[in-house]
Coordinates of C-alpha atoms in Angstrom, one line a residue:
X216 CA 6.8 -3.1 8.5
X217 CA 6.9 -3.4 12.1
X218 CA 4.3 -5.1 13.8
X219 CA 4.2 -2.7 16.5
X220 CA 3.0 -0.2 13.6
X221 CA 0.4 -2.0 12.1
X222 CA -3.3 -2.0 12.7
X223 CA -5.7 -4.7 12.7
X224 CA -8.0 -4.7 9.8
X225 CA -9.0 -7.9 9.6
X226 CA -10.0 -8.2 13.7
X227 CA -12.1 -4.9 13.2
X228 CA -13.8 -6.9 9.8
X229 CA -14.4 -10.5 12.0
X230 CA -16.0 -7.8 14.6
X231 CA -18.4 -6.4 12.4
X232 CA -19.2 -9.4 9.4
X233 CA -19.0 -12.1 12.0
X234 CA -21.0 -10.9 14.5
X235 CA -24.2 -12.4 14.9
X236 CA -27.4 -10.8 13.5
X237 CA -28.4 -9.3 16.6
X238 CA -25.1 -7.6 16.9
X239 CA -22.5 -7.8 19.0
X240 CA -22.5 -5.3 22.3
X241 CA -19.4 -3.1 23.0
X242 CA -17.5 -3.6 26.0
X243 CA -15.2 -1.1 27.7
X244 CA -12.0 -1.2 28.1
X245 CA -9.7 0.5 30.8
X246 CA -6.2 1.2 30.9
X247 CA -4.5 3.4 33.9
X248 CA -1.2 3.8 34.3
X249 CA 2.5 6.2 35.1
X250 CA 4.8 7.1 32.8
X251 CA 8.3 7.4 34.8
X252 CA 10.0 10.7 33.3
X253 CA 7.1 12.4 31.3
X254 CA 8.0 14.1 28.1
X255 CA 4.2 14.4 26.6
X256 CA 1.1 15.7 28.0
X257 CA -1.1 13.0 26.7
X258 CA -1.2 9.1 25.6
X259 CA -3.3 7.6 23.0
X260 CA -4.6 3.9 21.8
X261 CA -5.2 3.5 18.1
X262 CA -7.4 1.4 16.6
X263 CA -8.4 1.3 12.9
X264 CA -11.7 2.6 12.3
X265 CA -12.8 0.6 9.2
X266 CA -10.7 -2.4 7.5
X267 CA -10.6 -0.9 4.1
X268 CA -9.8 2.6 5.5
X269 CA -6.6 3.8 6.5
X270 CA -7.8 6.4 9.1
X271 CA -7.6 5.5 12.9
X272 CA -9.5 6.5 15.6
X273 CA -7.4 7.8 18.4
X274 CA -8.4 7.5 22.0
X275 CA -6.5 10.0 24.3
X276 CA -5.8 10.8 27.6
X277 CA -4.2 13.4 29.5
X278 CA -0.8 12.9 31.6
X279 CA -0.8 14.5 34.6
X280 CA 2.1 16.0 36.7
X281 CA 3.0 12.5 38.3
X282 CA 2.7 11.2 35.1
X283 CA -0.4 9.2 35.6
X284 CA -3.5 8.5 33.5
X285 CA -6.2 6.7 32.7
X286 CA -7.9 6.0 29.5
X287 CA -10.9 4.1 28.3
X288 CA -12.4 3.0 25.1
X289 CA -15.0 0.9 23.6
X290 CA -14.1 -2.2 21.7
X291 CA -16.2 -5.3 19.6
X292 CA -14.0 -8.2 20.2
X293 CA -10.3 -9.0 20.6
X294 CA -8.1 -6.6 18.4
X295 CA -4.9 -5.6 18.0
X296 CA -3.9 -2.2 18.8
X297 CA -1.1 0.6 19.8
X298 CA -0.4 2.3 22.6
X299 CA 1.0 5.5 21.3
X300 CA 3.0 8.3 23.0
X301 CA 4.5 10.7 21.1
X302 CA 6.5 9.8 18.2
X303 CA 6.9 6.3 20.2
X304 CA 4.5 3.1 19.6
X305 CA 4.1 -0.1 21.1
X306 CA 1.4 -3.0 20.7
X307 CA -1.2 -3.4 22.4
X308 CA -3.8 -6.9 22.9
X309 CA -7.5 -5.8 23.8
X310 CA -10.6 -8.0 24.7
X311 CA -13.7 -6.9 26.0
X312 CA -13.2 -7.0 30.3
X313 CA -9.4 -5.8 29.6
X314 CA -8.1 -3.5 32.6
X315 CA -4.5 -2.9 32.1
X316 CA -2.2 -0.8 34.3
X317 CA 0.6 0.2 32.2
X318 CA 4.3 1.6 33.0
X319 CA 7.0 2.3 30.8
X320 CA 9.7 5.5 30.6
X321 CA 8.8 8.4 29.2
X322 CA 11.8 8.5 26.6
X323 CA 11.3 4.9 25.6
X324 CA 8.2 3.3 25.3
X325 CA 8.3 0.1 23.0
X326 CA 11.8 -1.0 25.1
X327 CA 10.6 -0.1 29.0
X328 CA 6.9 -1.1 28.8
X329 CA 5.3 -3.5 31.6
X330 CA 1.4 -4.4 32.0
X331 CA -0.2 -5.8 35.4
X332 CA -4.0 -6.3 35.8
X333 CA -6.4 -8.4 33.3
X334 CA -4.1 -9.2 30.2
X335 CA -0.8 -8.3 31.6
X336 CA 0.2 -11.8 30.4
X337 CA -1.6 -11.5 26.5
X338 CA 0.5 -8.3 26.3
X339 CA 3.8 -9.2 28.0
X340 CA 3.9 -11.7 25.3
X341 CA 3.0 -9.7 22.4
X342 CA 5.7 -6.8 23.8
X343 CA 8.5 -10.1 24.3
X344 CA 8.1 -11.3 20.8
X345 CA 8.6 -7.6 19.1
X346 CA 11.6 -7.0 21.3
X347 CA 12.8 -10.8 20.4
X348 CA 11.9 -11.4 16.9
X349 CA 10.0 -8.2 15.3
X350 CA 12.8 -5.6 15.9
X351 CA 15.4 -8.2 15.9
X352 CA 17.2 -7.3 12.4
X353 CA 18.6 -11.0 12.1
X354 CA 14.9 -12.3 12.1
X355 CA 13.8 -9.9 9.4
X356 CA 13.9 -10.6 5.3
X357 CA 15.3 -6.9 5.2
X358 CA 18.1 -5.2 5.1
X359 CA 20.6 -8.7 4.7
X360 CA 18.8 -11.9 4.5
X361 CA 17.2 -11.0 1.2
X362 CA 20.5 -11.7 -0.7
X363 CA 20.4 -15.1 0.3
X364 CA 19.9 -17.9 -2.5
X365 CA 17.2 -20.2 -2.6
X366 CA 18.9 -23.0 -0.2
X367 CA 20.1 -20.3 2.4
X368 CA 16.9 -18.2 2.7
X369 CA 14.6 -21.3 3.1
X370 CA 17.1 -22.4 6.3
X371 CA 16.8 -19.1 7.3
X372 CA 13.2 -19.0 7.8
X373 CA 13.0 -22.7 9.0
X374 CA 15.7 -21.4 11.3
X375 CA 13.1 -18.2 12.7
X376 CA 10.1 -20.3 12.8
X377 CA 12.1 -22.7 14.9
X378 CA 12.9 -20.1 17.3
X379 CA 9.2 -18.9 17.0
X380 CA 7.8 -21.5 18.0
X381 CA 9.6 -22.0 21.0
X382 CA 8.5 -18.8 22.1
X383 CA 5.1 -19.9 20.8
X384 CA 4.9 -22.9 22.8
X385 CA 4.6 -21.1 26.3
X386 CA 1.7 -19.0 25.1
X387 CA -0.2 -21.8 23.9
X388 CA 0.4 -24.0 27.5
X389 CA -1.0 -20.5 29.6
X390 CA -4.4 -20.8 30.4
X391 CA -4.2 -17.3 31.5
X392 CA -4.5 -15.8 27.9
X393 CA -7.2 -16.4 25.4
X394 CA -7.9 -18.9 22.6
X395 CA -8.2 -15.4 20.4
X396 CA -4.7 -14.8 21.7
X397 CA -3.6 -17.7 20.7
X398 CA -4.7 -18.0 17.4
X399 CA -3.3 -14.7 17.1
X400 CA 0.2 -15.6 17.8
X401 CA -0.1 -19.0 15.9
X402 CA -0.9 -16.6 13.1
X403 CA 1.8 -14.3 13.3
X404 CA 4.4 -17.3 13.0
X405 CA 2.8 -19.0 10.2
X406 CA 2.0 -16.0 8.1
X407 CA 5.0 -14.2 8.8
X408 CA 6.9 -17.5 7.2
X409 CA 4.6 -18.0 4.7
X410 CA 4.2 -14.3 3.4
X411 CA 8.3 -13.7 3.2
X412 CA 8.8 -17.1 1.7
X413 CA 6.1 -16.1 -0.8
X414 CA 7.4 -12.4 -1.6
X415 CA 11.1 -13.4 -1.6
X416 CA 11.6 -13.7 -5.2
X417 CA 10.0 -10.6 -6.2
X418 CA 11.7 -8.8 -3.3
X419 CA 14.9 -10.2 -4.2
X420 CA 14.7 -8.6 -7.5
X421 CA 13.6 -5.1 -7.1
X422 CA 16.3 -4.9 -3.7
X423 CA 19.6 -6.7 -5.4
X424 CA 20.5 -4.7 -8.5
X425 CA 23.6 -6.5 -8.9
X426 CA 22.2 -9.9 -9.8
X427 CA 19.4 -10.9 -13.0
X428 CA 15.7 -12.4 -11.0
X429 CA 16.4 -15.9 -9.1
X430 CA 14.7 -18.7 -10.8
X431 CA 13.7 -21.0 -8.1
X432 CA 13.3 -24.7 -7.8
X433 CA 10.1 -26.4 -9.0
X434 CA 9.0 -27.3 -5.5
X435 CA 9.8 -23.6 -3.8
X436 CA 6.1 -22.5 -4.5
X437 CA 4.8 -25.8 -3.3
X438 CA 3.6 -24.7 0.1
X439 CA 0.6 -23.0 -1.4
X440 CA -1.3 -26.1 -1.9
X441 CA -1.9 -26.2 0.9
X442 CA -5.7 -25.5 1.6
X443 CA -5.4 -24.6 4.8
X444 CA -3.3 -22.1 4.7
X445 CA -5.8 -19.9 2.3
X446 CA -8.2 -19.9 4.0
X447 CA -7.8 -20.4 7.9
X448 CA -10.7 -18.7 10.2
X449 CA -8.6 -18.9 12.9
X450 CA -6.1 -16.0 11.2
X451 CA -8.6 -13.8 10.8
X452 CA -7.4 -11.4 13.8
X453 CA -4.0 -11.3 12.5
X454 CA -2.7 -9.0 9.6
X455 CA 0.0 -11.1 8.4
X456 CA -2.5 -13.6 7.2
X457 CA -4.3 -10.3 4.7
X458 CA -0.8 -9.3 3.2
X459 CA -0.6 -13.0 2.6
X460 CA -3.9 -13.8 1.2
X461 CA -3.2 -10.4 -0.9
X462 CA 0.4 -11.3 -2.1
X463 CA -1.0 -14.9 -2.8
X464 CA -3.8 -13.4 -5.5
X465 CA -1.4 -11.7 -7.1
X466 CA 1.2 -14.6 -7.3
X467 CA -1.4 -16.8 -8.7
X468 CA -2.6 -14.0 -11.9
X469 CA 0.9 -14.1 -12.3
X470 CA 1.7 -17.6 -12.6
X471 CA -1.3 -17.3 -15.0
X472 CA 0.8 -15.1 -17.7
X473 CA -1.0 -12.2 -16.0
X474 CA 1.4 -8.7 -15.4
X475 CA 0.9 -5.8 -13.5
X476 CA 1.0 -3.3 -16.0
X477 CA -1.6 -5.6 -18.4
X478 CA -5.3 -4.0 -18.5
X479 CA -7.0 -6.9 -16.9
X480 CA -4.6 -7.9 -14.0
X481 CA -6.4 -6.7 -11.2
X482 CA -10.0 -8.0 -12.9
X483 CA -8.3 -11.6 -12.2
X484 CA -7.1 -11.1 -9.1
X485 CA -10.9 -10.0 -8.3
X486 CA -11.9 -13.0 -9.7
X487 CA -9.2 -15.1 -8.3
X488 CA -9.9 -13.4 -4.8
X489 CA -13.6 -14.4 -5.5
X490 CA -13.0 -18.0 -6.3
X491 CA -10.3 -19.3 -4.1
X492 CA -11.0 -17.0 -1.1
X493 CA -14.1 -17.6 1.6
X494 CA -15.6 -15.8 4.9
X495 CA -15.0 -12.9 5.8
X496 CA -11.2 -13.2 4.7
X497 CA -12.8 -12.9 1.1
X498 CA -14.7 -9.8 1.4
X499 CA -11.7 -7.7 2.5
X500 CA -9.2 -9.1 -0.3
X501 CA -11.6 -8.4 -3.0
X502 CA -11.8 -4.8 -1.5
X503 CA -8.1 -4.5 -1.1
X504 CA -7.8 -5.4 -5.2
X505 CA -10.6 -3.2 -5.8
X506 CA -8.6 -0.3 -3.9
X507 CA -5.3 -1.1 -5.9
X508 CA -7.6 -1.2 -9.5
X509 CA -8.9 1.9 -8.4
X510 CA -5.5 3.6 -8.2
X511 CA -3.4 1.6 -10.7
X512 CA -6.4 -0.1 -12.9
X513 CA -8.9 1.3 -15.5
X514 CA -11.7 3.5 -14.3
X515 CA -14.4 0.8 -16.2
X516 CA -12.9 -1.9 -14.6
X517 CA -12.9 -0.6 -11.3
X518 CA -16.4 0.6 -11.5
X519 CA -17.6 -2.9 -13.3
X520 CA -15.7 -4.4 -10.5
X521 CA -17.1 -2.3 -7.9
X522 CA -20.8 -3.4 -8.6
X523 CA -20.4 -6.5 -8.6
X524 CA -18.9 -6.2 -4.8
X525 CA -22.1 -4.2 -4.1
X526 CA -24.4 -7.2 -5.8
X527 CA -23.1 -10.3 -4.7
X528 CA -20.2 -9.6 -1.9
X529 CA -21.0 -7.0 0.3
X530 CA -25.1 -7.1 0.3
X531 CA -24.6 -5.6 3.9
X532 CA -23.8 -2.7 2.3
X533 CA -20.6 -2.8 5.9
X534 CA -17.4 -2.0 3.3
X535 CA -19.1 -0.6 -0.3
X536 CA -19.8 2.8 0.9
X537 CA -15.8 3.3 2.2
X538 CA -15.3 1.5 -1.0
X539 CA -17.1 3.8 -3.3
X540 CA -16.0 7.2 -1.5
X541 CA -12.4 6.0 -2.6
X542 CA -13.5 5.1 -5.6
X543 CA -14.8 8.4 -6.4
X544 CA -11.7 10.4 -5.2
X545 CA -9.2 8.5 -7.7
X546 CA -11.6 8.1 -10.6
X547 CA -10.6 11.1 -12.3
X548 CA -6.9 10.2 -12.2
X549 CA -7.4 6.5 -13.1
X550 CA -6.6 4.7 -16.6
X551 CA -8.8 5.4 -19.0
X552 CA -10.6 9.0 -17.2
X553 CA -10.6 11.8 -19.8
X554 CA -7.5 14.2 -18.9
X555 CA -8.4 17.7 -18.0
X556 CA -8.2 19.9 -21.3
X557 CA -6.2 23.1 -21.5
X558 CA -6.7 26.4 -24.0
X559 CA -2.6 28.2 -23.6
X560 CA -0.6 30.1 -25.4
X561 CA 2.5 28.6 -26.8
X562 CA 5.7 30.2 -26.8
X563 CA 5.2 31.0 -30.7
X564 CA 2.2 32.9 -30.0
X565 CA -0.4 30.1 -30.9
X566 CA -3.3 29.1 -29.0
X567 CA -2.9 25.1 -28.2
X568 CA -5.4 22.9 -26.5
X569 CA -5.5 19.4 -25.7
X570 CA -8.0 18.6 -28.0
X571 CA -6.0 19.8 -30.7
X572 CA -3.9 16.3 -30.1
X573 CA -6.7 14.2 -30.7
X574 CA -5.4 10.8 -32.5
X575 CA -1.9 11.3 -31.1
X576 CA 0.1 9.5 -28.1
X577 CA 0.5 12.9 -25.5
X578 CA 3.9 13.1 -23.1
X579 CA 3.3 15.8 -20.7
X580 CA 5.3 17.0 -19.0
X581 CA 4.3 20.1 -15.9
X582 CA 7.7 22.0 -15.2
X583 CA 9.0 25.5 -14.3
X584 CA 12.0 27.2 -15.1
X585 CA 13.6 27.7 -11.3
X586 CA 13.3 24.0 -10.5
X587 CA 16.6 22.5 -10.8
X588 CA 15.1 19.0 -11.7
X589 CA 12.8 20.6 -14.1
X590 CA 16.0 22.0 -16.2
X591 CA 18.3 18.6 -15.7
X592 CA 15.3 16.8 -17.3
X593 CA 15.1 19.1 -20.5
X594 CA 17.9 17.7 -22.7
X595 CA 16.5 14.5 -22.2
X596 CA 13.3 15.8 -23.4
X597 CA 14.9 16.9 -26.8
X598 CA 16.6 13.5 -27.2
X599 CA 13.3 11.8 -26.5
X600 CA 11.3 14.0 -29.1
X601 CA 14.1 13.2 -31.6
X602 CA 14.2 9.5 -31.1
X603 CA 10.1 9.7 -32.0
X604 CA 10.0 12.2 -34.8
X605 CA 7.7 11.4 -37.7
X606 CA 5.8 9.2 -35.1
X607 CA 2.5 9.9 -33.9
X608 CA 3.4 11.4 -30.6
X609 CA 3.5 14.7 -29.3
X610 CA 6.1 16.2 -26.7
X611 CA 3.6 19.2 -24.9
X612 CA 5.7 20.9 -22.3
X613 CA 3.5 23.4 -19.6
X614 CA 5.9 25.7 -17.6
X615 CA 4.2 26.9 -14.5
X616 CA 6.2 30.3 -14.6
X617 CA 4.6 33.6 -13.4
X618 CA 7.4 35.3 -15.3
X619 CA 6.7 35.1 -18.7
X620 CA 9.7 36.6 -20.5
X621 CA 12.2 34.4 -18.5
X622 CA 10.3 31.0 -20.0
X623 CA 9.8 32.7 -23.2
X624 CA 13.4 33.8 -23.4
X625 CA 14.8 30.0 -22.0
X626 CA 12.8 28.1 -24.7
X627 CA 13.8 30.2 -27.9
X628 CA 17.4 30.6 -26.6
X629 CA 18.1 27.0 -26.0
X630 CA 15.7 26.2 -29.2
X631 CA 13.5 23.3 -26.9
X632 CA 11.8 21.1 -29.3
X633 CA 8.4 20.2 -28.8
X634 CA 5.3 22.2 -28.2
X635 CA 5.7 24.9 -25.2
X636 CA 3.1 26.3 -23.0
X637 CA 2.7 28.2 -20.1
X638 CA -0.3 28.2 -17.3
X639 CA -0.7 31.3 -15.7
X640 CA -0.9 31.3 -11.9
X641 CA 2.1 28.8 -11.6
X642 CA 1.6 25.7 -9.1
X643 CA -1.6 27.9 -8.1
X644 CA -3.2 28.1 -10.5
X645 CA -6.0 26.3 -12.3
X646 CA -4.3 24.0 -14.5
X647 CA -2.1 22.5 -11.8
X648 CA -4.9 21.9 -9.5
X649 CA -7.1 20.4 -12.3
X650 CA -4.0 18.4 -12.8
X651 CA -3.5 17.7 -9.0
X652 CA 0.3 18.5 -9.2
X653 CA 1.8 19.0 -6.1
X654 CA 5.7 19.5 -7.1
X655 CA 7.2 19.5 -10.7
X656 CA 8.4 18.1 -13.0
X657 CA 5.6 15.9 -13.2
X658 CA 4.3 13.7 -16.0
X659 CA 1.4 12.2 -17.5
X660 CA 0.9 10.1 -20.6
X661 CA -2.3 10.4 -22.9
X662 CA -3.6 8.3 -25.1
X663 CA -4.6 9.3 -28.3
X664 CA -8.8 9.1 -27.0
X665 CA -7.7 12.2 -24.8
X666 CA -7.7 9.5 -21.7
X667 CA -5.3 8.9 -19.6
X668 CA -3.0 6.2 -19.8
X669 CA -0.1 6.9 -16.4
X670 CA -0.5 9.5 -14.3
X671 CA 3.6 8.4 -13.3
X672 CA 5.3 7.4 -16.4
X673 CA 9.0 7.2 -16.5
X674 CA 11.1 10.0 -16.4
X675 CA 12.1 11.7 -19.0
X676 CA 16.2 10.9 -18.0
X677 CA 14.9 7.0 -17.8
X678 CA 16.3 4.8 -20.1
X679 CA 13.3 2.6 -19.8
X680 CA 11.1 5.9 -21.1
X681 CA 11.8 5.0 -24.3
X682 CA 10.3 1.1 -24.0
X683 CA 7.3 2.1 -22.4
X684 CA 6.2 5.2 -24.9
X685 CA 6.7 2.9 -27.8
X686 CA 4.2 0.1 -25.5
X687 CA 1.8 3.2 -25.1
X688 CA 0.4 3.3 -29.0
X689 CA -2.6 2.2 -29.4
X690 CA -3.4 1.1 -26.4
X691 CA -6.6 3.4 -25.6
X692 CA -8.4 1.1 -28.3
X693 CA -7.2 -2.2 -26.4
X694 CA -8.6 -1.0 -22.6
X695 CA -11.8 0.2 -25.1
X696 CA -12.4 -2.7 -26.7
X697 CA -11.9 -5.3 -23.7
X698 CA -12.9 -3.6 -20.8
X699 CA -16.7 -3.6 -19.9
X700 CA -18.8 -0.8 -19.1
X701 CA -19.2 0.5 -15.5
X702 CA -22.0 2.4 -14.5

């Protein structure tokens, strides 16, 4: 992701956990400026409003005639931010005092932009290094350099951290920008080389189809050890250094024999977070995990894992309660949450209900019979309830067809195996909003407790369907009986 695009989390979190006790006063700060060829009636700066939420607070101000404006806004500390205009974005340094005139074309920003004033020089640099390095493709892992090898990759990041830090080296000699700035930059060298080295394997993987997972040499993870790297106060503005310190949790519960799809992966990278990590670097990891359990995880966990960030991480109470609201809006969708139940009429003329399935594995599949998709995933339907006939799965199929006769008519003419249902009111009606669907086909496996077990299991055309139904037997009783208790 560009770095013109991202917002920073982690400056917003040093703001507000490292502030002293007497908190820290806000300080405005202007910008002014003249946009040469308008082609928008206002211009914004974005900011993120909380580290662990993904809303941002937009500051805007109108454009007048000549294309001037002037815009103010209220900030804790140093932070990164984005001028925004339009669809167009570029990045923007702020530090309490900042008064920036600003001047770029109106039909392209990132390219034309120019700053004067108090930190004109803090931005120039930050706009110089996108435009050298950041939307330079032959500095990026993506689309090319990822099908390097092991030898070719590493000289190719040696190679961009070379070049970086001759850039680097006239920021750190200016007197005119900041030690914040500073760091800053220093950051976004070192954790840009750090996080792609660290990803590269698994990136590799999922991106070259052609080629079986790289092994790499026994030293290539060897960088990690060092301590300093992990935890490095003078980061904390920068948001290369949080994908890194996220990326690096999970890379260690997977060196441990840990996987992502194994019930207690993200409860040790909480606990890996919690030991390795310190500072306020610490708190916002363990929320990130928490955030991925919450949406990938088992609802127990998550809540088990949650209260423990209430008791012993965040006794501020400054990231639980964004923590808990998002815990709450997934809960009902997350492994191990009762699935909605459902009272229908099949298309033999019984009445069928969820419950009925108690003590059997559930594929369900949502579908309708004028989606396309729907009707190209059908026969693999039938081939799937063959291969697991006798077994102790059922196939329940839910049309989302107002027109009864034509579903009726479709599942006795082409004989569709399986148990068929229909839920009256389509896409709007209650069923698919208990069910959240927002297109179809969509699927859901259920485990024989009636909870669920994916809320996006393979496709029913995906050859790897078949290895992950026969993994999903039983395993309600393993989250069950491993999995503590949340309240």
């Amino acid at each position: 992701m560009s770095s013109l695009l991202r917002f920073s989390a982690l400056s917003l979190l040093a703001a507000a956990l490292c502030a002293p006790l007497a908190g820290q006063a806000q300080s405005t700060v202007v910008l002014t400026g003249k946009i040469n060829g308008k082609t928008e009636d206002s211009v914004a700066v974005s900011v993120r409003e909380h580290p662990l939420d993904a809303k941002e607070q937009l500051t805007y101000a109108a454009v007048n005639d000549k294309g001037e404006f002037r815009l103010a806004l209220k900030v804790d500390g140093p932070t990164k931010a984005d001028l925004v205009y339009g669809d167009d974005v570029a990045g923007l340094w702020l530090e309490p005092g900042t008064q920036l005139d600003v001047r770029f074309k109106g039909e392209n920003l990132a390219q034309s932009v120019k700053f004067k004033g108090k930190g004109a020089e803090a931005n120039t640099y930050l706009a110089d290094f996108d435009e050298h390095f950041v939307e330079n493709d032959g500095f990026q892992v993506l689309p090319d350099n990822i099908s390097l090898y092991e030898a070719p990759f590493l000289h190719f990041l040696d190679y961009r951290r070379k070049e970086e830090d001759k850039f680097l080296k006239n920021v750190q000699e200016d007197q005119a920008v900041s030690a914040a700035f500073r760091s800053y930059m220093q950051a976004e060298v070192d954790y840009s080389y750090a996080n792609d080295r660290l990803t590269f394997q698994d990136l590799r993987e999922q991106v070259v189809s052609t080629e079986n997972r790289l092994k790499m040499t026994p030293t290539y993870y060897d960088f990690l050890n060092d301590a300093k790297l992990i935890n490095n106060e003078s980061a904390l503005l920068n948001d290369n250094y949080q994908e890194f310190l996220l990326n690096y949790v999970h890379y260690a519960a997977t060196a441990a024999g840990h996987k992502k799809g194994d019930p207690e992966f993200y409860q040790v990278c909480y606990n890996l977070a919690k030991d390795k990590l310190q500072g306020p670097a610490r708190s916002i990891v363990l929320g990130r995990v928490l955030q991925e359990s919450f949406r990938f995880g088992h609802v127990k966990q998550s809540a088990a894992m949650l209260d423990d960030f209430r008791n012993t991480v965040d006794k501020g109470n400054k990231l639980y309660p964004v923590l808990k609201a998002d815990f709450d809006a997934h809960k009902d969708f997350a492994i191990g949450s009762p699935a909605p139940d459902f009272k229908l009429v099949s298309a033999a003329g019984d009445t069928v209900t969820l419950q009925s399935f108690r003590g059997k594995l559930v594929y369900l599949n949502f579908w309708r019979t004028t989606s396309g998709l729907s009707l190209r995933d059908l026969p693999y339907a039938q081939e799937l309830a063959k291969k697991f006939n006798g077994q102790n799965i059922a196939f329940v199929n839910i049309a989302l067809d107002e027109n009864e006769p034509a579903w009726k008519q479709l599942v006795v003419s082409k004989k569709l195996g399986g148990t068929h249902l229909r839920a009256p009111g389509g896409q709007r009606g209650p069923l698919a909003k208990a069910y959240m669907l927002q297109e179809v086909p969509a699927y859901f496996l259920i485990a024989e407790d009636g909870t669920f077990l994916n809320t996006k299991p393979k496709r029913l055309s995906s050859r790897a369907a078949v290895d992950e139904i026969k993994e999903s037997f039983g395993k309600a009783s393993t989250y069950s009986s491993t999995l503590p208790m949340g309240k």
